[in-house]
mmCIF file of C-alpha atoms and ligand atoms in Angstrom:
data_model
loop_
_atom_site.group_PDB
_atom_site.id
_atom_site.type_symbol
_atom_site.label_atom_id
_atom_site.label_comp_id
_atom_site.label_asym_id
_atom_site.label_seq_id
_atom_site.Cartn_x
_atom_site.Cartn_y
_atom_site.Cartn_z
ATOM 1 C CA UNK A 25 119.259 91.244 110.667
ATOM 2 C CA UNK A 26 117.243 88.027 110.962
ATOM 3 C CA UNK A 27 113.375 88.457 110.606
ATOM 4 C CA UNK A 28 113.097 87.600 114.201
ATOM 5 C CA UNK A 29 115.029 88.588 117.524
ATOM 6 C CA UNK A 30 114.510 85.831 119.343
ATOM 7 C CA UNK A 31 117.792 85.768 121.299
ATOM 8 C CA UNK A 32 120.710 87.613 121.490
ATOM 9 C CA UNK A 33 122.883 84.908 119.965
ATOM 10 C CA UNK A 34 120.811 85.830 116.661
ATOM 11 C CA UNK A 35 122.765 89.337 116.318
ATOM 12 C CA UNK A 36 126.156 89.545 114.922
ATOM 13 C CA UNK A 37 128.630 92.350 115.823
ATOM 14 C CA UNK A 38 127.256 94.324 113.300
ATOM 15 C CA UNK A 39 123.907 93.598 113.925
ATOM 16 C CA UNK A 40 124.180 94.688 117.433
ATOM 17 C CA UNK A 41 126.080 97.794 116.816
ATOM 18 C CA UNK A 42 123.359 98.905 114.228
ATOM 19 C CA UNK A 43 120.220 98.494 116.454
ATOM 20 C CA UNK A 44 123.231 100.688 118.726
ATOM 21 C CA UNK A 45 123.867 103.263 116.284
ATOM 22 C CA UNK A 46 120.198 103.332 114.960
ATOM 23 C CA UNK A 47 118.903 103.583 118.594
ATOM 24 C CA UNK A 48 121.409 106.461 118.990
ATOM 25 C CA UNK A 49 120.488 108.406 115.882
ATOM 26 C CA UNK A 50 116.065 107.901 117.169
ATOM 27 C CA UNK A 51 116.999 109.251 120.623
ATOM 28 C CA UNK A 52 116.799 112.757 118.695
ATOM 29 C CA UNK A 53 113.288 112.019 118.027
ATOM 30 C CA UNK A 54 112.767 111.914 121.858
ATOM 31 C CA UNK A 55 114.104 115.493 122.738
ATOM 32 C CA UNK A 56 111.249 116.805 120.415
ATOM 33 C CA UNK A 57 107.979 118.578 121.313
ATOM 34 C CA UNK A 58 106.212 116.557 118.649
ATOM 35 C CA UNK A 59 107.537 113.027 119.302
ATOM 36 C CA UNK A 60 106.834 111.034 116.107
ATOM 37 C CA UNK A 61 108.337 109.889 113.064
ATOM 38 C CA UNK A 62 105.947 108.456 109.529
ATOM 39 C CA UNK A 63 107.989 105.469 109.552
ATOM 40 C CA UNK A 64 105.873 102.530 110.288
ATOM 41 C CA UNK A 65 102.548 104.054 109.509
ATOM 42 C CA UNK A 66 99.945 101.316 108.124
ATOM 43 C CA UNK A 67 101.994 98.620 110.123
ATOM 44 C CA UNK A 68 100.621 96.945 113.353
ATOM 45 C CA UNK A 69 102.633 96.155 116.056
ATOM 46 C CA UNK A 70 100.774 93.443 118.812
ATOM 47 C CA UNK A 71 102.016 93.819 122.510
ATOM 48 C CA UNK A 72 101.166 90.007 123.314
ATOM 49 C CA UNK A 73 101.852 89.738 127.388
ATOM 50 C CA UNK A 74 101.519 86.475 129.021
ATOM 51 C CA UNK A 75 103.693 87.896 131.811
ATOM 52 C CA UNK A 76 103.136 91.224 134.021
ATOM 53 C CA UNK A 77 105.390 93.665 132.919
ATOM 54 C CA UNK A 78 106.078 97.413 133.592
ATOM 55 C CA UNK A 79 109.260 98.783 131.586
ATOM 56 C CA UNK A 80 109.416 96.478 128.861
ATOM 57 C CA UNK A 81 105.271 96.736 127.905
ATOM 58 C CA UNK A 82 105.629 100.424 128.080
ATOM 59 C CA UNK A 83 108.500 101.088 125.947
ATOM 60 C CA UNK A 84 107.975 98.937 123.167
ATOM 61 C CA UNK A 85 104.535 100.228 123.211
ATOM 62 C CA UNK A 86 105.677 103.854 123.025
ATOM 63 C CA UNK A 87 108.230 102.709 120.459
ATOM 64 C CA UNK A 88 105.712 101.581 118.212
ATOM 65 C CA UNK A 89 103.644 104.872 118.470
ATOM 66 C CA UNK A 90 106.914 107.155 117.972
ATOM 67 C CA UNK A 91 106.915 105.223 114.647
ATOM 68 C CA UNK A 92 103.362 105.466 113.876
ATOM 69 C CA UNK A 93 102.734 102.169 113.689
ATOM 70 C CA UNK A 94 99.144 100.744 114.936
ATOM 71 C CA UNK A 95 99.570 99.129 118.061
ATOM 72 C CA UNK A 96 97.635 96.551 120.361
ATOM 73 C CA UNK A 97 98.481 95.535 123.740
ATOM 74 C CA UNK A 98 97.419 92.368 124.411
ATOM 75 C CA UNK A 99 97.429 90.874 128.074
ATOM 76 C CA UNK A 100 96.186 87.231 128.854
ATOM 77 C CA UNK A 101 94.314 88.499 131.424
ATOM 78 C CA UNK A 102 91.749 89.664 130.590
ATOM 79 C CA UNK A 103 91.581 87.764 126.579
ATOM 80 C CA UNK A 104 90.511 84.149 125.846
ATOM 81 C CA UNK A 105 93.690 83.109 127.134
ATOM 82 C CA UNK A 106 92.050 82.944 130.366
ATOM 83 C CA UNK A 107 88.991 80.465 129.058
ATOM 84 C CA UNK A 108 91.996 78.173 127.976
ATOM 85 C CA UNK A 109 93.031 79.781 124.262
ATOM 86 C CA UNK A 110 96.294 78.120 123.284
ATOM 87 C CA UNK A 111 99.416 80.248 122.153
ATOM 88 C CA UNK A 112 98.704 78.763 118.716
ATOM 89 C CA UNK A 113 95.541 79.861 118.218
ATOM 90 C CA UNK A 114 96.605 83.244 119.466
ATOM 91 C CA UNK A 115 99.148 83.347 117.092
ATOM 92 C CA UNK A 116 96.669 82.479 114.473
ATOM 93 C CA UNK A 117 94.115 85.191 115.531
ATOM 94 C CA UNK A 118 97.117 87.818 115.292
ATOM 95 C CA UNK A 119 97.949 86.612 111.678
ATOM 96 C CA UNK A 120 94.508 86.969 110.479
ATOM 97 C CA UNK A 121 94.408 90.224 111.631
ATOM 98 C CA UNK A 122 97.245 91.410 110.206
ATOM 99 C CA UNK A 123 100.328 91.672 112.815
ATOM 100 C CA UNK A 124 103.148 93.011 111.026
ATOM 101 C CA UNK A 125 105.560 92.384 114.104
ATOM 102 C CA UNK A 126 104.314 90.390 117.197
ATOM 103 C CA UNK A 127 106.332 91.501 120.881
ATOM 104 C CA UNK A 128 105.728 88.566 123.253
ATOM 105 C CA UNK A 129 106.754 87.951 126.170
ATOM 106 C CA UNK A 130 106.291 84.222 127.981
ATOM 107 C CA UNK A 131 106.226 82.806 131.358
ATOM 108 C CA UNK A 132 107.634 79.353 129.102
ATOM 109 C CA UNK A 133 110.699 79.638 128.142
ATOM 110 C CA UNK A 134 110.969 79.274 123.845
ATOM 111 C CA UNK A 135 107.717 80.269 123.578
ATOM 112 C CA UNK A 136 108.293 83.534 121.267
ATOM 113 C CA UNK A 137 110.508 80.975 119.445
ATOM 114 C CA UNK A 138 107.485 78.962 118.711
ATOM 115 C CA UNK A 139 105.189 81.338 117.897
ATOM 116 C CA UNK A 140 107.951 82.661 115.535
ATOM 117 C CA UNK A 141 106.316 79.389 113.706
ATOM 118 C CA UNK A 142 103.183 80.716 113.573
ATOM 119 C CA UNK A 143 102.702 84.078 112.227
ATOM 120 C CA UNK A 144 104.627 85.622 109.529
ATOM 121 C CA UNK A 145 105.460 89.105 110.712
ATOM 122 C CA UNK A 146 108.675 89.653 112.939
ATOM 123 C CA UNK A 147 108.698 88.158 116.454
ATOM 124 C CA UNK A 148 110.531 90.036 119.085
ATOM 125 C CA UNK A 149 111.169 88.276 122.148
ATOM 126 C CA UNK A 150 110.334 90.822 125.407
ATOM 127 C CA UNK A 151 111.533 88.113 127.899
ATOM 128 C CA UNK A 152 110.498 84.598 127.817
ATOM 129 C CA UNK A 153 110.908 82.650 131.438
ATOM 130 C CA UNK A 154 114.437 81.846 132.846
ATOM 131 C CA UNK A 155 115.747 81.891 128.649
ATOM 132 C CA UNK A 156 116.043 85.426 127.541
ATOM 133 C CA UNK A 157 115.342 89.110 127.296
ATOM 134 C CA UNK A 158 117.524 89.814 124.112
ATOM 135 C CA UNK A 159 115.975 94.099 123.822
ATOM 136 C CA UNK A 160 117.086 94.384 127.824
ATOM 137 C CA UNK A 161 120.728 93.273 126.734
ATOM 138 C CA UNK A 162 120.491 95.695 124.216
ATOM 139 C CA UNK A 163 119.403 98.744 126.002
ATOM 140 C CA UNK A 164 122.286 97.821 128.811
ATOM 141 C CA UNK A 165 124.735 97.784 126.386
ATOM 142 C CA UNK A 166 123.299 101.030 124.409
ATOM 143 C CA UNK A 167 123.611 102.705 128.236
ATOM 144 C CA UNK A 168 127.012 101.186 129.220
ATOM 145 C CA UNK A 169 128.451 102.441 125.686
ATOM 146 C CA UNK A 170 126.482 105.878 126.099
ATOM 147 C CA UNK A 171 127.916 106.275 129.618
ATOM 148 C CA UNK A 172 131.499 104.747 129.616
ATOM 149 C CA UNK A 173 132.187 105.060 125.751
ATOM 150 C CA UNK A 174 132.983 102.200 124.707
ATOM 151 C CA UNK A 175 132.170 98.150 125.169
ATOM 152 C CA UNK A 176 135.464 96.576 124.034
ATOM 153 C CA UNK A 177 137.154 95.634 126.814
ATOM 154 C CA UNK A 178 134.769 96.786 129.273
ATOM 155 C CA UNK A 179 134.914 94.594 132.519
ATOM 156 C CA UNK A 180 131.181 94.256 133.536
ATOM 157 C CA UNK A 181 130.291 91.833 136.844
ATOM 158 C CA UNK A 182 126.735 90.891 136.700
ATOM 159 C CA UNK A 183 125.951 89.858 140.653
ATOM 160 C CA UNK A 184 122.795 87.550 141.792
ATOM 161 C CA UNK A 185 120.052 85.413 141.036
ATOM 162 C CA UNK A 186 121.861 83.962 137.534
ATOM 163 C CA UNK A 187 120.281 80.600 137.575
ATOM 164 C CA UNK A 188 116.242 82.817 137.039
ATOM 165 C CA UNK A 189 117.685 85.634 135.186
ATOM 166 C CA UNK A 190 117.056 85.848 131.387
ATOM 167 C CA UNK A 191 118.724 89.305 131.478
ATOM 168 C CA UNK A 192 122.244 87.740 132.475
ATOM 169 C CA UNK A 193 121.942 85.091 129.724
ATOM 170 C CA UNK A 194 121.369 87.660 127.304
ATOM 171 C CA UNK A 195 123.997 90.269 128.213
ATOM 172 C CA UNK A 196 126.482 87.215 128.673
ATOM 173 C CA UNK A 197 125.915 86.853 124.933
ATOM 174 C CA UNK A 198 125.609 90.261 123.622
ATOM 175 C CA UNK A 199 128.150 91.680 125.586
ATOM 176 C CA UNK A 200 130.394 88.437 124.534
ATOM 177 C CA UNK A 201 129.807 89.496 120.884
ATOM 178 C CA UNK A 202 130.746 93.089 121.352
ATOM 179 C CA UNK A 203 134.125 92.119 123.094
ATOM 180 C CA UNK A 204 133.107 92.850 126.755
ATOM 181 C CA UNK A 205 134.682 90.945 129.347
ATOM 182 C CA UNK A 206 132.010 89.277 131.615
ATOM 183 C CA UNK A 207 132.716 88.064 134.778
ATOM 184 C CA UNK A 208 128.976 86.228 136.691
ATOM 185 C CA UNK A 209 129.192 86.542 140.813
ATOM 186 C CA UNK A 210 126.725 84.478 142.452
ATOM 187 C CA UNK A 211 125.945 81.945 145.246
ATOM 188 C CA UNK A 212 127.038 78.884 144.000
ATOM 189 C CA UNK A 213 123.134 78.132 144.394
ATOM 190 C CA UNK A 214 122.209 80.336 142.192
ATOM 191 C CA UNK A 215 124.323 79.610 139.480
ATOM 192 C CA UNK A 216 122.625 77.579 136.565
ATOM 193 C CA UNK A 217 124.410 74.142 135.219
ATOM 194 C CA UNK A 218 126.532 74.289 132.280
ATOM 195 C CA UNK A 219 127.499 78.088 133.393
ATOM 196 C CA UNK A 220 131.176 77.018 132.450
ATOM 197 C CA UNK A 221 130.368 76.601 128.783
ATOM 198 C CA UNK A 222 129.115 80.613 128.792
ATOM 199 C CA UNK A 223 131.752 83.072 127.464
ATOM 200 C CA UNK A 224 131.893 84.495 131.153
ATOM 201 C CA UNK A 225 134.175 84.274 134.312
ATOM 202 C CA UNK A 226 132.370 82.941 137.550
ATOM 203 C CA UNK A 227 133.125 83.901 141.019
ATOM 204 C CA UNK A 228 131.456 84.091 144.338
ATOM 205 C CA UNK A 229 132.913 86.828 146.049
ATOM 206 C CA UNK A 230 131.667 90.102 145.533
ATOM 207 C CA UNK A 231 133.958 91.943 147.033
ATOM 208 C CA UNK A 232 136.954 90.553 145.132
ATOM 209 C CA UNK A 233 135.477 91.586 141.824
ATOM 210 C CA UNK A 234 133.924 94.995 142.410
ATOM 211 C CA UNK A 235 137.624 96.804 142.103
ATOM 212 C CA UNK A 236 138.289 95.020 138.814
ATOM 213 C CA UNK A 237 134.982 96.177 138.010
ATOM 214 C CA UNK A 238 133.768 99.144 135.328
ATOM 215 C CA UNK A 239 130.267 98.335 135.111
ATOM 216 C CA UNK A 240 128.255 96.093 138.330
ATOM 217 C CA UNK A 241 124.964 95.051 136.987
ATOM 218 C CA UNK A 242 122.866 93.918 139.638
ATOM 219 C CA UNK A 243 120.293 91.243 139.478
ATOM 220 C CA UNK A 244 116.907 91.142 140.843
ATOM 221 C CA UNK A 245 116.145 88.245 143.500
ATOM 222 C CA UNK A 246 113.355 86.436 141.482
ATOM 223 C CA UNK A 247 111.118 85.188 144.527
ATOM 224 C CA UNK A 248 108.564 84.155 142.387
ATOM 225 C CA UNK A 249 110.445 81.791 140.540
ATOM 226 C CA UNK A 250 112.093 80.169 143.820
ATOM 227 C CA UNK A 251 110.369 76.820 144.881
ATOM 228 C CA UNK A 252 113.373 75.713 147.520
ATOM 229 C CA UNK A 253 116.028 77.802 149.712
ATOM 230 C CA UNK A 254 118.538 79.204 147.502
ATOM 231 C CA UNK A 255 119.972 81.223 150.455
ATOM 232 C CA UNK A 256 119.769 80.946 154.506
ATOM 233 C CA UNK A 257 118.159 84.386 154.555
ATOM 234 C CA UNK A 258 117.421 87.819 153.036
ATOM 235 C CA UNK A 259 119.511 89.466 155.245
ATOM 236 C CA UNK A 260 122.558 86.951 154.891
ATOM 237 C CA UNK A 261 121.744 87.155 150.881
ATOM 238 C CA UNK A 262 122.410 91.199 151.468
ATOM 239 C CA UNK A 263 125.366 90.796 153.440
ATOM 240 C CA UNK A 264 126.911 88.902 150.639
ATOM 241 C CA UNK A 265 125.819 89.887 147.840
ATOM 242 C CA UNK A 266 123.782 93.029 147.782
ATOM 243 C CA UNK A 267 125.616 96.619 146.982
ATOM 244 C CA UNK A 268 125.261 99.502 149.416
ATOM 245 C CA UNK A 269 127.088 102.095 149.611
ATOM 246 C CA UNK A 270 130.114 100.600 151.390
ATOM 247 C CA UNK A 271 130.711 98.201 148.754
ATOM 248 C CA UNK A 272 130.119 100.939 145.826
ATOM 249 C CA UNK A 273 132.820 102.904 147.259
ATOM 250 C CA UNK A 274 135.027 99.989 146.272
ATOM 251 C CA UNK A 275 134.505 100.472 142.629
ATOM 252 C CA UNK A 276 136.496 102.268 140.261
ATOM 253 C CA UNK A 277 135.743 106.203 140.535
ATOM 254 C CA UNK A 278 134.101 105.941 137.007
ATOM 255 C CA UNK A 279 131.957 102.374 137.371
ATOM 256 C CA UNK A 280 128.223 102.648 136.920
ATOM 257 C CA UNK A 281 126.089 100.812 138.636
ATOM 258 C CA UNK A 282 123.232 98.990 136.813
ATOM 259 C CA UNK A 283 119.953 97.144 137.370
ATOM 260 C CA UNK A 284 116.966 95.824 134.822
ATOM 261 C CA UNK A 285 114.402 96.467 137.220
ATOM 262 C CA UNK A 286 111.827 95.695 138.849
ATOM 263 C CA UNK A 287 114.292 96.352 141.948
ATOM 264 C CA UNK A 288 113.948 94.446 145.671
ATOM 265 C CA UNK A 289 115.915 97.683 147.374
ATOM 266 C CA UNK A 290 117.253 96.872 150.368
ATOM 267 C CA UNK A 291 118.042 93.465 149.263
ATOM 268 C CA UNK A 292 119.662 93.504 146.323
ATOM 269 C CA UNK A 293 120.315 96.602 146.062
ATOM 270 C CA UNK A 294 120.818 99.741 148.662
ATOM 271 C CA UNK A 295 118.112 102.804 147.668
ATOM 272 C CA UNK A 296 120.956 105.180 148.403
ATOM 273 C CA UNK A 297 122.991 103.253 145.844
ATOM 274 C CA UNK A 298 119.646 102.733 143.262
ATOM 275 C CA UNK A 299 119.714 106.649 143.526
ATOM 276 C CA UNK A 300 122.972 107.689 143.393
ATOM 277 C CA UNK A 301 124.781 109.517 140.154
ATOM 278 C CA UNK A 302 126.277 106.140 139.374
ATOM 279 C CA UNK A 303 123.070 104.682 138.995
ATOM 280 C CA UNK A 304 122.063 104.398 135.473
ATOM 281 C CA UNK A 305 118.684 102.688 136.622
ATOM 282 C CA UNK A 306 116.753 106.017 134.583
ATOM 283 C CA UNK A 307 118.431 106.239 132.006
ATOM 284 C CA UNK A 308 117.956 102.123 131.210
ATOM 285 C CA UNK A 309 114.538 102.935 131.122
ATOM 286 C CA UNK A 310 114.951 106.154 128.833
ATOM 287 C CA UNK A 311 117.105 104.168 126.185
ATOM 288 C CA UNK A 312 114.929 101.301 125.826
ATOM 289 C CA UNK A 313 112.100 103.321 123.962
ATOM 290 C CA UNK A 314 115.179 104.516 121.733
ATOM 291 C CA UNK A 315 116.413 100.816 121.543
ATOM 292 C CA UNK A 316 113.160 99.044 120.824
ATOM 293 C CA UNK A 317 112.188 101.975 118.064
ATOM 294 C CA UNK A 318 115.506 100.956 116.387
ATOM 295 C CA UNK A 319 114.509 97.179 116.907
ATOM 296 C CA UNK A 320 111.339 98.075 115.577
ATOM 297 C CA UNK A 321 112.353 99.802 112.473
ATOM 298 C CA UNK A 322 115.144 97.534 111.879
ATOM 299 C CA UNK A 323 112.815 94.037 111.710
ATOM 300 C CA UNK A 324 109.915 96.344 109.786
ATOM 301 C CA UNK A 325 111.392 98.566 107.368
ATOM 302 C CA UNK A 326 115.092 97.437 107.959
ATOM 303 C CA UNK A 327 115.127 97.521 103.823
ATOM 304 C CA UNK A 328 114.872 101.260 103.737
ATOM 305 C CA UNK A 329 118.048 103.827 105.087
ATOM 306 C CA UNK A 330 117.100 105.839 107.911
ATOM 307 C CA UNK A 331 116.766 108.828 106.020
ATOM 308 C CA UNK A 332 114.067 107.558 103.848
ATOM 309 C CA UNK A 333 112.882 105.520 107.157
ATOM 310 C CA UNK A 334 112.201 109.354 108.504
ATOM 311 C CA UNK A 335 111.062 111.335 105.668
ATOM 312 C CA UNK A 336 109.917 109.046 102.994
ATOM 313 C CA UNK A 337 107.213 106.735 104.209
ATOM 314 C CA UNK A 338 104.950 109.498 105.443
HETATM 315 N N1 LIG B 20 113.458 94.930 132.941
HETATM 316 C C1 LIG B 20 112.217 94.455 132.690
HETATM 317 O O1 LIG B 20 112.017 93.564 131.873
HETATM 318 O O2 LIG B 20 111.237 95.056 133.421
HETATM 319 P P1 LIG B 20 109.676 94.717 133.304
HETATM 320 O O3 LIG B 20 109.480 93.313 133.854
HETATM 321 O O4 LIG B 20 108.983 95.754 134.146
HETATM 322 O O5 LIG B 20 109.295 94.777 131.875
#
């Protein structure tokens, strides 16, 4: 693997299915009463959130602990960031203090990529504006291949709010690399430009696709990121494109139903479809602390085999 995960582009098909396999074989270390392997002890791991986060800060921080690593959270509220600190400076502080692997993620998008510049531990990217959320893809695919048993071939539709949504560029890619067959439904609105040159399908209609469909991952409606009228109205936005329970019943008996979270229910999403046994919502969460340890350990002590990774570093 590359010193960095910056994007998903930067794995290979065997990368990917090692942070897969890896991920799969540190699961184990969840299940246990005493959750924590030696592995990265003496190492410091730095949390560095520019961005409000809930799933992603949490995970990678209980990654880093499950590996015994050191680890800082860093918000910019609440740090100089607030009195007008640059990112490079940042970045600077974090190298003199030792970061061995910085997690970042960015309002901007390509910021992680320039702080990659910066410091010279690993930089993970943890979602970085509108770009990409490259350990999301990963834990989607880890849960899709956990749950349906295989990716090859697997037709995933990934419905919404494409043109904000660094989670659909990344799976596009991963999921591209790992011989998934992608297929983007959206408002034309909501569609970025230059979607056509993305190893995906495109369609509009919802209800067209969900048959054809092993795997719907739905989007959240990013508000926040809206400065016009993407869409006449919430509830014409639902009728269209949101998945209750009607629409799930048009899916394959054995589709799963997916979603990154933070969730808009009722919009995007019905909550008796968010909890329903084909909701894999949970379980997303669960695998990303499995994912990001095997990220972790990969970019850190990737040198070592995971046997000596366990055992030998204490
Ligand atoms: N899926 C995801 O990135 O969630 P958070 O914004 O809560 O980290």
């Amino acid at each position: 693997m590359n010193r960095h995960l910056l994007s998903a582009a930067d794995l290979t098909r065997d990368d990917a299915l090692l942070v897969l396999d890896t991920a799969a074989e540190l699961a184990a270390v969840s299940d246990r009463s005493v959750k924590k392997l030696p592995t990265l002890r003496g190492r410091t791991v730095v949390n560095l959130f520019y961005e409000d986060s809930t799933r992603t800060r949490i995970s990678f921080e209980v990654a880093a602990k499950r590996l015994s690593a050191d680890v800082i959270t860093f918000s910019a509220k609440g740090s100089s960031v607030s009195k007008g600190e640059s990112l490079k400076d940042t970045a600077l502080t974090l190298q003199a203090i030792g970061a061995d692997a910085v997690v970042c993620r960015h309002h901007a998008s390509g910021a992680p990529h320039t702080l990659s510049r910066w410091v010279e531990g690993s930089v993970v990217n943890a979602g970085d504006g509108t770009h990409e959320h490259p350990t999301q893809a990963l834990l989607d695919a880890y849960t899709m291949r956990a749950r349906t048993g295989r990716l090859e071939g697997l037709r995933v539709a990934i419905v919404g709010d494409v043109l904000h949504s660094r989670v659909a560029r990344s799976n596009v890619l991963l999921l591209a690399t790992l011989g998934a067959e992608v297929t983007l439904v959206s408002p034309p609105t909501l569609l970025p430009l230059g979607v056509d040159a993305w190893p995906a399908e495109t369609s509009y209609d919802l209800d067209a696709v969900l048959p054809k469909t092993d795997v719907v991952m739905m989007l959240r409606v990013q508000r926040e990121r809206m400065g016009a009228a993407y869409f006449p109205s919430e509830r014409e936005y639902a009728r269209r494109y949101g998945l209750d329970a009607a629409r799930m019943a048009a899916l394959p008996d054995e589709a799963i139903v997916m979603h990154p979270g933070p969730m808009n229910r009722g919009m995007e999403i019905a909550a008796e479809v968010a909890d329903s046994v084909r909701s894999t919502i949970v379980d997303q969460v669960a695998n990303g602390v499995s994912v990001r340890m095997a990220v972790l350990y990969l970019l850190l002590a990737g040198g070592q085999t995971a046997d000596q990774g366990r055992g030998g570093a204490a």
